[in-house]
Amino acid sequence: MNRNRKILVTGGTGYIGSHVCVQLLEAGYDVVIADNLVNSGRDVVERIARITGRMPAFYETDLLNLESVRHIFREHRIDGVIHFAGLKAVGESVAQPLRYYSNNLTGTLHLLTAMQEEGCRVMVFSSSATVYGETNPVPFDESMPTAATNPYGYTKVAQERILTDIAAAQPDMSVLLLRYFNPVGAHPSGLIGEDPNGIPNNLMPYVAKVATGELPCIHVFGDDYDTPDGTGVRDYIHVCDLARGHIRALEYAFTHTGTDVFNLGTGHGSSVLELIRAFSEACGRELPYVIAPRRPGDIASCWADIHKAQDVLGFTAQATLADMCRDSWHFICCRKEEKI
Ligand code: NAD
Ligand code: UD1
């Protein structure tokens, strides 16, 4: 059945999008990628093909250019869209709010315009646990009120709203809002993963760069939170599990209408120190760290209530923190070898 379905994946050469493209191709879907490569490389298309033995169609397209988005829909009969394309760095969004609002919101509006014109009714959207804001108690469940503390978070809250309103006005449309917790890890092949340029903002890529010796020491942002060891607790989910959640969500979207929202997490929190210990095991040496001040905007704990994704989508994450660290480390080692 999937063989006849063609999925447009915006942001498909990015970290999460590339893993989803792999699983879509493996599940028999046809894949068209649209990405402007602002935060990824063209080589990822080839890597996806090496893993799957199937070449996705690729358009170097900026969603801010409505005509080029229309062009893709004219060239392909798109059955559904998975929309990853967006800017995602919280600090950068505070410094460049106009760029973030413009890119993330206008890009989504253009995509929806082209979908409406061509009668494409299925949309799976990358939201974030950041929409749970600062005041909800853990575990976060989908019925809780949403909020944001920075422009990036507001773009997610706003996009959820826009998509919900559009689906309400178009009763044959299906919109799934997927709220990711903390995606980490990499494809076990070592061919795709996350390797940000410069100094990473997020914990796992930072730890990985300390493990390779590119950075000297991990800074643990606060050890006086109300958590078991005082450091921040997050729900880390393996990117391949996350990708599997998208396949389930897409299948669900093709058989239901209206808007629905799902958390994609493991339902289990790990502290910063636990993650450092797990990564030290994976790379075979003790990683140095120092305790630093809290990072403004951080909450103590964040993990998902996973019952809805389990009950409705039949999705449960499988990988352990050790698996996530092993695959991240393997990817980084493969990357280093390639660069030599
Ligand atoms: P990523 O930066 O690796 O991938 C996003 C891709 O979108 C990149 O390849 C980039 O080049 C592309 N892009 C950005 N703006 C574009 C535009 N205007 N037109 C075309 N392409 C554009 O990020 P990711 O980690 O794979 O995240 C994917 C999505 O998931 C994002 O929407 C992000 O906000 C969301 N998300 C990510 C995380 C996370 O921790 N990685 C957590 C929650 C939500
Ligand atoms: C951050 C963003 C969030 C975004 C998510 C995925 C902030 C405030 N939040 O989430 O909006 O959706 O990334 O991109 O930026 N930590 C350290 N040292 C480091 C880095 C992080 O101790 O060098 C700690 C943090 O304080 C936190 C945990 O590690 O407790 C995880 O941090 P991170 O990987 O940045 O993810 P989030 O803060 O959950």
Coordinates of C-alpha atoms and ligand atoms in Angstrom, one line a residue:
M1 CA 0.0 0.0 0.0
N2 CA 2.8 2.4 0.9
R3 CA 4.4 1.8 -2.5
N4 CA 1.9 4.1 -4.1
R5 CA 2.3 6.9 -1.6
K6 CA 4.7 9.8 -2.1
I7 CA 5.8 11.8 0.9
L8 CA 7.3 15.3 0.8
V9 CA 9.8 15.6 3.7
T10 CA 10.8 19.2 4.3
G11 CA 14.1 19.5 6.2
G12 CA 14.8 15.9 5.0
T13 CA 18.6 16.3 4.9
G14 CA 18.5 17.5 8.6
Y15 CA 19.3 15.4 11.6
I16 CA 15.8 14.0 12.4
G17 CA 14.5 14.3 8.8
S18 CA 17.3 12.1 7.3
H19 CA 16.5 9.3 9.8
V20 CA 12.8 9.5 8.9
C21 CA 13.6 9.4 5.2
V22 CA 15.5 6.2 5.7
Q23 CA 12.6 4.5 7.5
L24 CA 10.1 5.9 4.9
L25 CA 12.1 4.4 2.1
E26 CA 12.5 1.1 4.0
A27 CA 8.8 1.0 4.5
G28 CA 8.2 1.3 0.8
Y29 CA 7.1 5.0 0.5
D30 CA 8.4 7.2 -2.2
V31 CA 10.3 10.2 -0.8
V32 CA 10.8 13.8 -2.0
I33 CA 13.1 15.9 0.1
A34 CA 12.9 19.8 0.1
D35 CA 15.7 21.5 2.0
N36 CA 17.6 24.7 1.6
L37 CA 20.7 23.2 3.2
V38 CA 21.0 26.0 5.7
N39 CA 21.8 23.5 8.4
S40 CA 22.6 20.3 6.5
G41 CA 24.6 19.0 3.5
R42 CA 23.7 17.6 0.1
D43 CA 25.8 14.5 0.8
V44 CA 23.1 13.3 3.2
V45 CA 20.9 12.4 0.2
E46 CA 23.6 10.1 -1.0
R47 CA 24.0 8.6 2.5
I48 CA 20.3 7.9 2.7
A49 CA 20.6 6.1 -0.6
R50 CA 23.6 4.1 0.6
I51 CA 21.7 2.9 3.7
T52 CA 18.4 2.1 1.9
G53 CA 19.4 1.2 -1.7
R54 CA 16.8 3.8 -2.8
M55 CA 17.5 7.3 -4.0
P56 CA 15.0 10.0 -2.7
A57 CA 14.2 12.9 -5.0
F58 CA 15.9 16.0 -3.8
Y59 CA 15.1 19.7 -4.2
E60 CA 17.3 22.4 -2.9
T61 CA 14.4 24.6 -2.0
D62 CA 13.8 27.4 0.4
L63 CA 10.2 27.2 1.8
L64 CA 10.3 31.0 1.9
N65 CA 10.1 30.9 -1.9
L66 CA 6.4 30.0 -2.5
E67 CA 6.9 29.4 -6.3
S68 CA 9.5 26.8 -5.7
V69 CA 7.3 25.0 -3.2
R70 CA 4.5 25.0 -5.7
H71 CA 6.9 23.7 -8.3
I72 CA 7.5 20.5 -6.2
F73 CA 3.7 19.9 -5.8
R74 CA 3.3 20.3 -9.6
E75 CA 6.0 17.9 -10.4
H76 CA 4.9 15.2 -7.9
R77 CA 1.5 14.0 -6.7
I78 CA 2.3 14.4 -3.0
D79 CA 0.1 12.3 -0.7
G80 CA 1.4 13.6 2.6
V81 CA 3.9 16.0 4.1
I82 CA 6.3 15.6 7.0
H83 CA 7.4 19.0 7.9
F84 CA 10.8 19.3 9.7
A85 CA 12.2 22.4 8.0
G86 CA 12.9 25.1 10.5
L87 CA 15.5 26.9 12.5
K88 CA 15.9 25.4 16.0
A89 CA 18.5 27.1 18.1
V90 CA 17.0 28.7 21.2
G91 CA 19.8 31.2 21.9
E92 CA 19.9 32.2 18.2
S93 CA 16.2 32.8 18.2
V94 CA 16.5 35.3 21.1
A95 CA 19.2 37.2 19.1
Q96 CA 17.4 36.9 15.7
P97 CA 13.7 36.7 16.4
L98 CA 12.6 38.2 13.0
R99 CA 14.6 35.5 11.2
Y100 CA 13.1 32.8 13.3
Y101 CA 9.5 34.0 13.0
S102 CA 9.9 34.6 9.3
N103 CA 11.6 31.3 8.5
N104 CA 9.5 29.0 10.7
L105 CA 6.1 30.7 10.2
T106 CA 6.3 31.9 6.6
G107 CA 7.8 28.6 5.6
T108 CA 4.9 26.7 7.1
L109 CA 2.3 29.1 5.6
H110 CA 3.8 28.6 2.1
L111 CA 3.8 24.8 2.5
L112 CA 0.1 24.9 3.6
T113 CA -0.8 27.2 0.7
A114 CA 0.7 24.8 -1.8
M115 CA -0.9 21.8 -0.1
Q116 CA -4.3 23.4 -0.2
E117 CA -3.9 24.3 -3.9
E118 CA -3.0 20.8 -4.8
G119 CA -5.5 19.0 -2.5
C120 CA -2.8 17.5 -0.3
R121 CA -4.6 16.6 3.1
V122 CA -2.0 14.9 5.3
M123 CA 0.5 16.8 7.5
V124 CA 2.8 15.5 10.2
F125 CA 4.5 18.4 12.0
S126 CA 7.7 18.5 14.2
S127 CA 6.7 20.2 17.4
S128 CA 8.7 20.2 20.6
A129 CA 8.3 19.5 24.3
T130 CA 9.3 23.1 24.7
V131 CA 5.6 24.0 24.2
Y132 CA 5.0 22.7 27.7
G133 CA 6.7 25.8 29.1
E134 CA 8.0 26.3 32.6
T135 CA 5.0 25.6 34.9
N136 CA 3.4 22.3 34.0
P137 CA 4.4 19.4 36.3
V138 CA 6.2 16.3 34.9
P139 CA 5.3 14.0 33.2
F140 CA 4.0 16.3 30.5
D141 CA 0.8 15.1 28.9
E142 CA -0.8 16.3 25.7
S143 CA -3.8 17.9 27.4
M144 CA -1.7 20.4 29.3
P145 CA -1.7 24.1 28.4
T146 CA 1.1 25.2 26.1
A147 CA 3.4 28.2 26.6
A148 CA 6.8 29.4 25.5
T149 CA 9.8 31.3 26.9
N150 CA 11.7 32.2 23.8
P151 CA 11.0 33.0 20.1
Y152 CA 11.8 29.5 19.0
G153 CA 9.3 28.1 21.4
Y154 CA 6.7 30.7 20.3
T155 CA 7.2 29.6 16.6
K156 CA 6.2 26.0 17.7
V157 CA 3.2 27.2 19.7
A158 CA 2.1 29.4 16.8
Q159 CA 2.6 26.7 14.2
E160 CA 0.5 24.2 16.3
R161 CA -2.2 26.9 16.4
I162 CA -2.1 27.6 12.7
L163 CA -2.2 23.9 11.8
T164 CA -5.1 23.3 14.2
D165 CA -7.1 26.2 12.7
I166 CA -6.5 25.1 9.1
A167 CA -7.5 21.5 9.8
A168 CA -10.7 22.7 11.6
A169 CA -11.7 24.6 8.5
Q170 CA -10.9 21.7 6.2
P171 CA -12.7 18.6 7.6
D172 CA -11.0 16.2 5.3
M173 CA -7.5 17.2 6.4
S174 CA -5.4 15.3 8.9
V175 CA -2.8 17.0 11.0
L176 CA -0.6 15.3 13.6
L177 CA 1.5 17.5 15.9
L178 CA 4.4 15.5 17.3
R179 CA 6.1 16.8 20.4
Y180 CA 9.6 15.5 20.5
F181 CA 11.5 15.3 23.8
N182 CA 15.3 15.2 23.5
P183 CA 16.3 13.4 20.3
V184 CA 19.9 12.0 20.4
G185 CA 21.9 9.1 18.9
A186 CA 22.5 8.3 15.3
H187 CA 21.8 5.6 12.7
P188 CA 23.8 2.5 13.5
S189 CA 25.5 2.6 10.1
G190 CA 27.4 5.7 11.2
L191 CA 26.4 7.4 8.0
I192 CA 23.9 9.9 9.3
G193 CA 23.7 11.6 12.7
E194 CA 24.2 15.0 14.3
D195 CA 27.5 16.8 14.1
P196 CA 26.9 20.6 14.5
N197 CA 29.5 23.0 13.4
G198 CA 31.2 25.1 16.2
I199 CA 30.4 24.8 19.9
P200 CA 27.2 22.8 20.4
N201 CA 24.4 24.2 22.6
N202 CA 22.8 20.8 23.4
L203 CA 24.2 18.4 25.9
M204 CA 24.8 15.2 23.8
P205 CA 26.7 16.8 20.9
Y206 CA 28.8 18.8 23.5
V207 CA 29.7 15.6 25.4
A208 CA 30.6 14.0 22.1
K209 CA 33.0 16.8 21.3
V210 CA 34.7 16.4 24.7
A211 CA 35.0 12.7 24.0
T212 CA 36.8 13.4 20.8
G213 CA 39.1 15.9 22.5
E214 CA 37.8 18.9 20.4
L215 CA 36.5 20.5 23.6
P216 CA 38.3 20.2 26.9
C217 CA 35.6 19.8 29.5
I218 CA 31.8 19.5 29.9
H219 CA 30.0 22.3 31.8
V220 CA 27.2 21.0 33.9
F221 CA 24.6 23.8 34.0
G222 CA 23.6 23.6 37.7
D223 CA 23.7 20.9 40.3
D224 CA 21.2 22.4 42.7
Y225 CA 17.9 21.5 40.9
D226 CA 15.2 19.6 42.8
T227 CA 16.2 16.3 41.1
P228 CA 17.8 13.1 42.5
D229 CA 21.4 14.3 41.8
G230 CA 20.7 18.0 41.5
T231 CA 21.4 18.2 37.7
G232 CA 18.7 18.7 35.0
V233 CA 16.6 15.7 34.0
R234 CA 15.5 15.1 30.4
D235 CA 13.8 12.5 28.4
Y236 CA 16.4 11.4 25.8
I237 CA 15.0 9.4 22.9
H238 CA 17.0 7.6 20.2
V239 CA 16.5 9.3 16.8
C240 CA 15.7 6.0 15.2
D241 CA 12.9 5.4 17.7
L242 CA 11.7 8.9 17.0
A243 CA 11.8 8.1 13.3
R244 CA 9.7 5.0 13.9
G245 CA 7.2 7.1 15.7
H246 CA 6.8 9.2 12.5
I247 CA 6.0 6.1 10.4
R248 CA 3.3 5.2 12.9
A249 CA 2.0 8.7 13.0
L250 CA 1.9 8.9 9.2
E251 CA 0.0 5.6 9.0
Y252 CA -2.5 7.0 11.5
A253 CA -2.8 10.3 9.6
F254 CA -3.8 8.4 6.4
T255 CA -6.7 6.8 8.2
H256 CA -8.0 9.6 10.4
T257 CA -9.0 13.3 9.9
G258 CA -8.8 16.3 12.2
T259 CA -5.9 17.4 14.4
D260 CA -4.2 15.2 17.1
V261 CA -1.2 15.7 19.2
F262 CA 1.3 13.1 20.5
N263 CA 4.4 13.1 22.7
L264 CA 7.3 11.2 21.4
G265 CA 9.6 10.4 24.3
T266 CA 10.6 7.3 26.4
G267 CA 8.7 8.4 29.5
H268 CA 11.9 8.2 31.4
G269 CA 14.2 11.0 32.6
S270 CA 18.0 10.9 32.8
S271 CA 20.2 13.5 34.6
V272 CA 23.1 15.3 33.1
L273 CA 25.5 13.3 35.2
E274 CA 23.8 10.0 34.2
L275 CA 24.3 10.9 30.6
I276 CA 28.0 11.8 31.1
R277 CA 28.5 8.4 32.8
A278 CA 26.7 6.6 30.0
F279 CA 28.8 8.3 27.4
S280 CA 32.0 7.7 29.3
E281 CA 31.1 4.0 29.2
A282 CA 30.5 4.2 25.5
C283 CA 33.7 5.9 24.6
G284 CA 35.8 4.0 27.1
R285 CA 37.2 6.9 29.2
E286 CA 36.1 9.2 32.0
L287 CA 34.9 12.5 30.6
P288 CA 35.9 15.6 32.5
Y289 CA 33.2 17.9 33.7
V290 CA 32.9 21.0 36.0
I291 CA 29.8 22.4 37.7
A292 CA 28.8 25.7 36.1
P293 CA 25.9 28.1 36.8
R294 CA 22.4 27.2 35.7
R295 CA 21.5 28.1 32.1
P296 CA 18.8 30.8 31.9
G297 CA 15.5 29.4 30.7
D298 CA 16.3 25.8 31.8
I299 CA 13.7 23.8 33.8
A300 CA 14.7 21.1 36.3
S301 CA 12.9 18.2 34.8
C302 CA 11.2 17.3 31.5
W303 CA 9.8 13.9 30.6
A304 CA 6.9 12.6 28.6
D305 CA 3.7 10.9 29.5
I306 CA 3.8 8.3 26.7
H307 CA 0.4 6.6 27.2
K308 CA -1.3 8.3 24.4
A309 CA 1.4 7.5 21.8
Q310 CA 1.4 3.9 23.2
D311 CA -2.4 3.5 23.2
V312 CA -3.3 5.3 20.0
L313 CA -0.3 4.9 17.7
G314 CA 1.1 1.7 19.2
F315 CA 4.4 3.4 19.6
T316 CA 6.9 2.6 22.4
A317 CA 10.6 3.7 22.3
Q318 CA 13.0 0.8 22.7
A319 CA 16.6 2.1 22.9
T320 CA 18.3 2.7 26.2
L321 CA 20.6 5.6 27.1
A322 CA 23.6 3.3 26.6
D323 CA 22.3 2.5 23.0
M324 CA 22.0 6.2 22.4
C325 CA 25.5 7.0 23.6
R326 CA 27.0 4.0 21.7
D327 CA 25.4 5.1 18.4
S328 CA 26.3 8.8 18.8
W329 CA 29.9 7.8 19.6
H330 CA 30.0 5.4 16.6
F331 CA 28.7 8.2 14.3
I332 CA 31.3 10.7 15.6
C333 CA 34.1 8.2 15.1
C334 CA 33.0 7.4 11.6
R335 CA 32.8 11.2 10.9
K336 CA 36.3 11.7 12.2
E337 CA 37.7 8.9 10.0
E338 CA 36.0 10.4 6.9
K339 CA 37.6 13.8 7.6
I340 CA 41.1 12.3 7.9
Ligands
NAD1 P1 18.0 20.3 11.6 O1 18.5 21.7 11.6 O2 19.1 19.2 11.5 O3 17.0 20.1 10.4 C1 16.2 21.1 9.9 C2 16.4 21.2 8.4 O4 15.5 22.2 7.9 C3 17.8 21.5 8.0 O5 18.3 20.6 7.1 C4 17.7 22.9 7.3 O6 18.6 23.1 6.3 C5 16.2 22.9 6.9 N1 15.6 24.2 6.8 C6 15.5 25.2 7.7 N2 14.8 26.3 7.2 C7 14.5 25.9 5.9 C8 13.7 26.6 4.9 N3 13.3 27.8 5.1 N4 13.5 26.0 3.8 C9 14.0 24.7 3.6 N5 14.7 24.0 4.5 C10 14.9 24.6 5.7 O7 17.1 20.1 12.8 P2 16.4 18.7 13.4 O8 17.1 18.5 14.8 O9 16.4 17.7 12.4 O10 15.0 19.2 13.7 C11 13.9 19.0 12.8 C12 12.7 19.7 13.3 O11 12.4 19.1 14.6 C13 12.8 21.2 13.5 O12 11.5 21.8 13.2 C14 13.0 21.3 15.0 O13 12.5 22.5 15.5 C15 12.2 20.2 15.6 N6 12.7 19.7 16.9 C16 14.0 19.3 17.0 C17 14.4 18.9 18.3 C18 15.9 18.5 18.5 O14 16.3 18.4 19.6 N7 16.6 18.2 17.4 C19 13.6 18.9 19.4 C20 12.2 19.3 19.2 C21 11.8 19.7 17.9
UD1_2 C1 17.1 22.6 24.5 C2 16.2 23.8 24.3 C3 14.8 23.4 23.8 C4 14.9 22.6 22.5 C5 15.9 21.4 22.8 C6 16.2 20.7 21.5 C7 17.0 25.5 25.9 C8 16.7 26.3 27.1 N1 16.1 24.6 25.6 O1 16.4 21.7 25.4 O2 14.0 24.5 23.6 O3 13.7 22.1 22.1 O4 17.2 21.9 23.3 O5 16.9 21.5 20.6 O6 18.0 25.8 25.2 N2 23.3 21.0 29.7 C9 24.5 21.1 30.4 N3 25.6 21.4 29.7 C10 25.6 21.7 28.4 C11 24.4 21.6 27.7 C12 23.2 21.2 28.4 O7 24.6 20.8 31.6 O8 26.7 22.1 27.8 C13 22.1 20.5 30.5 C14 20.9 21.4 30.4 O9 21.0 22.3 31.5 C15 19.7 20.4 30.5 C16 20.3 19.2 29.8 O10 21.7 19.3 29.8 O11 19.5 20.1 31.8 C17 19.8 19.0 28.4 O12 20.1 20.2 27.7 P1 19.9 20.4 26.1 O13 20.5 19.2 25.4 O14 20.4 21.7 25.7 O15 18.3 20.2 25.9 P2 17.1 21.0 26.6 O16 17.6 22.1 27.5 O17 16.2 20.0 27.1

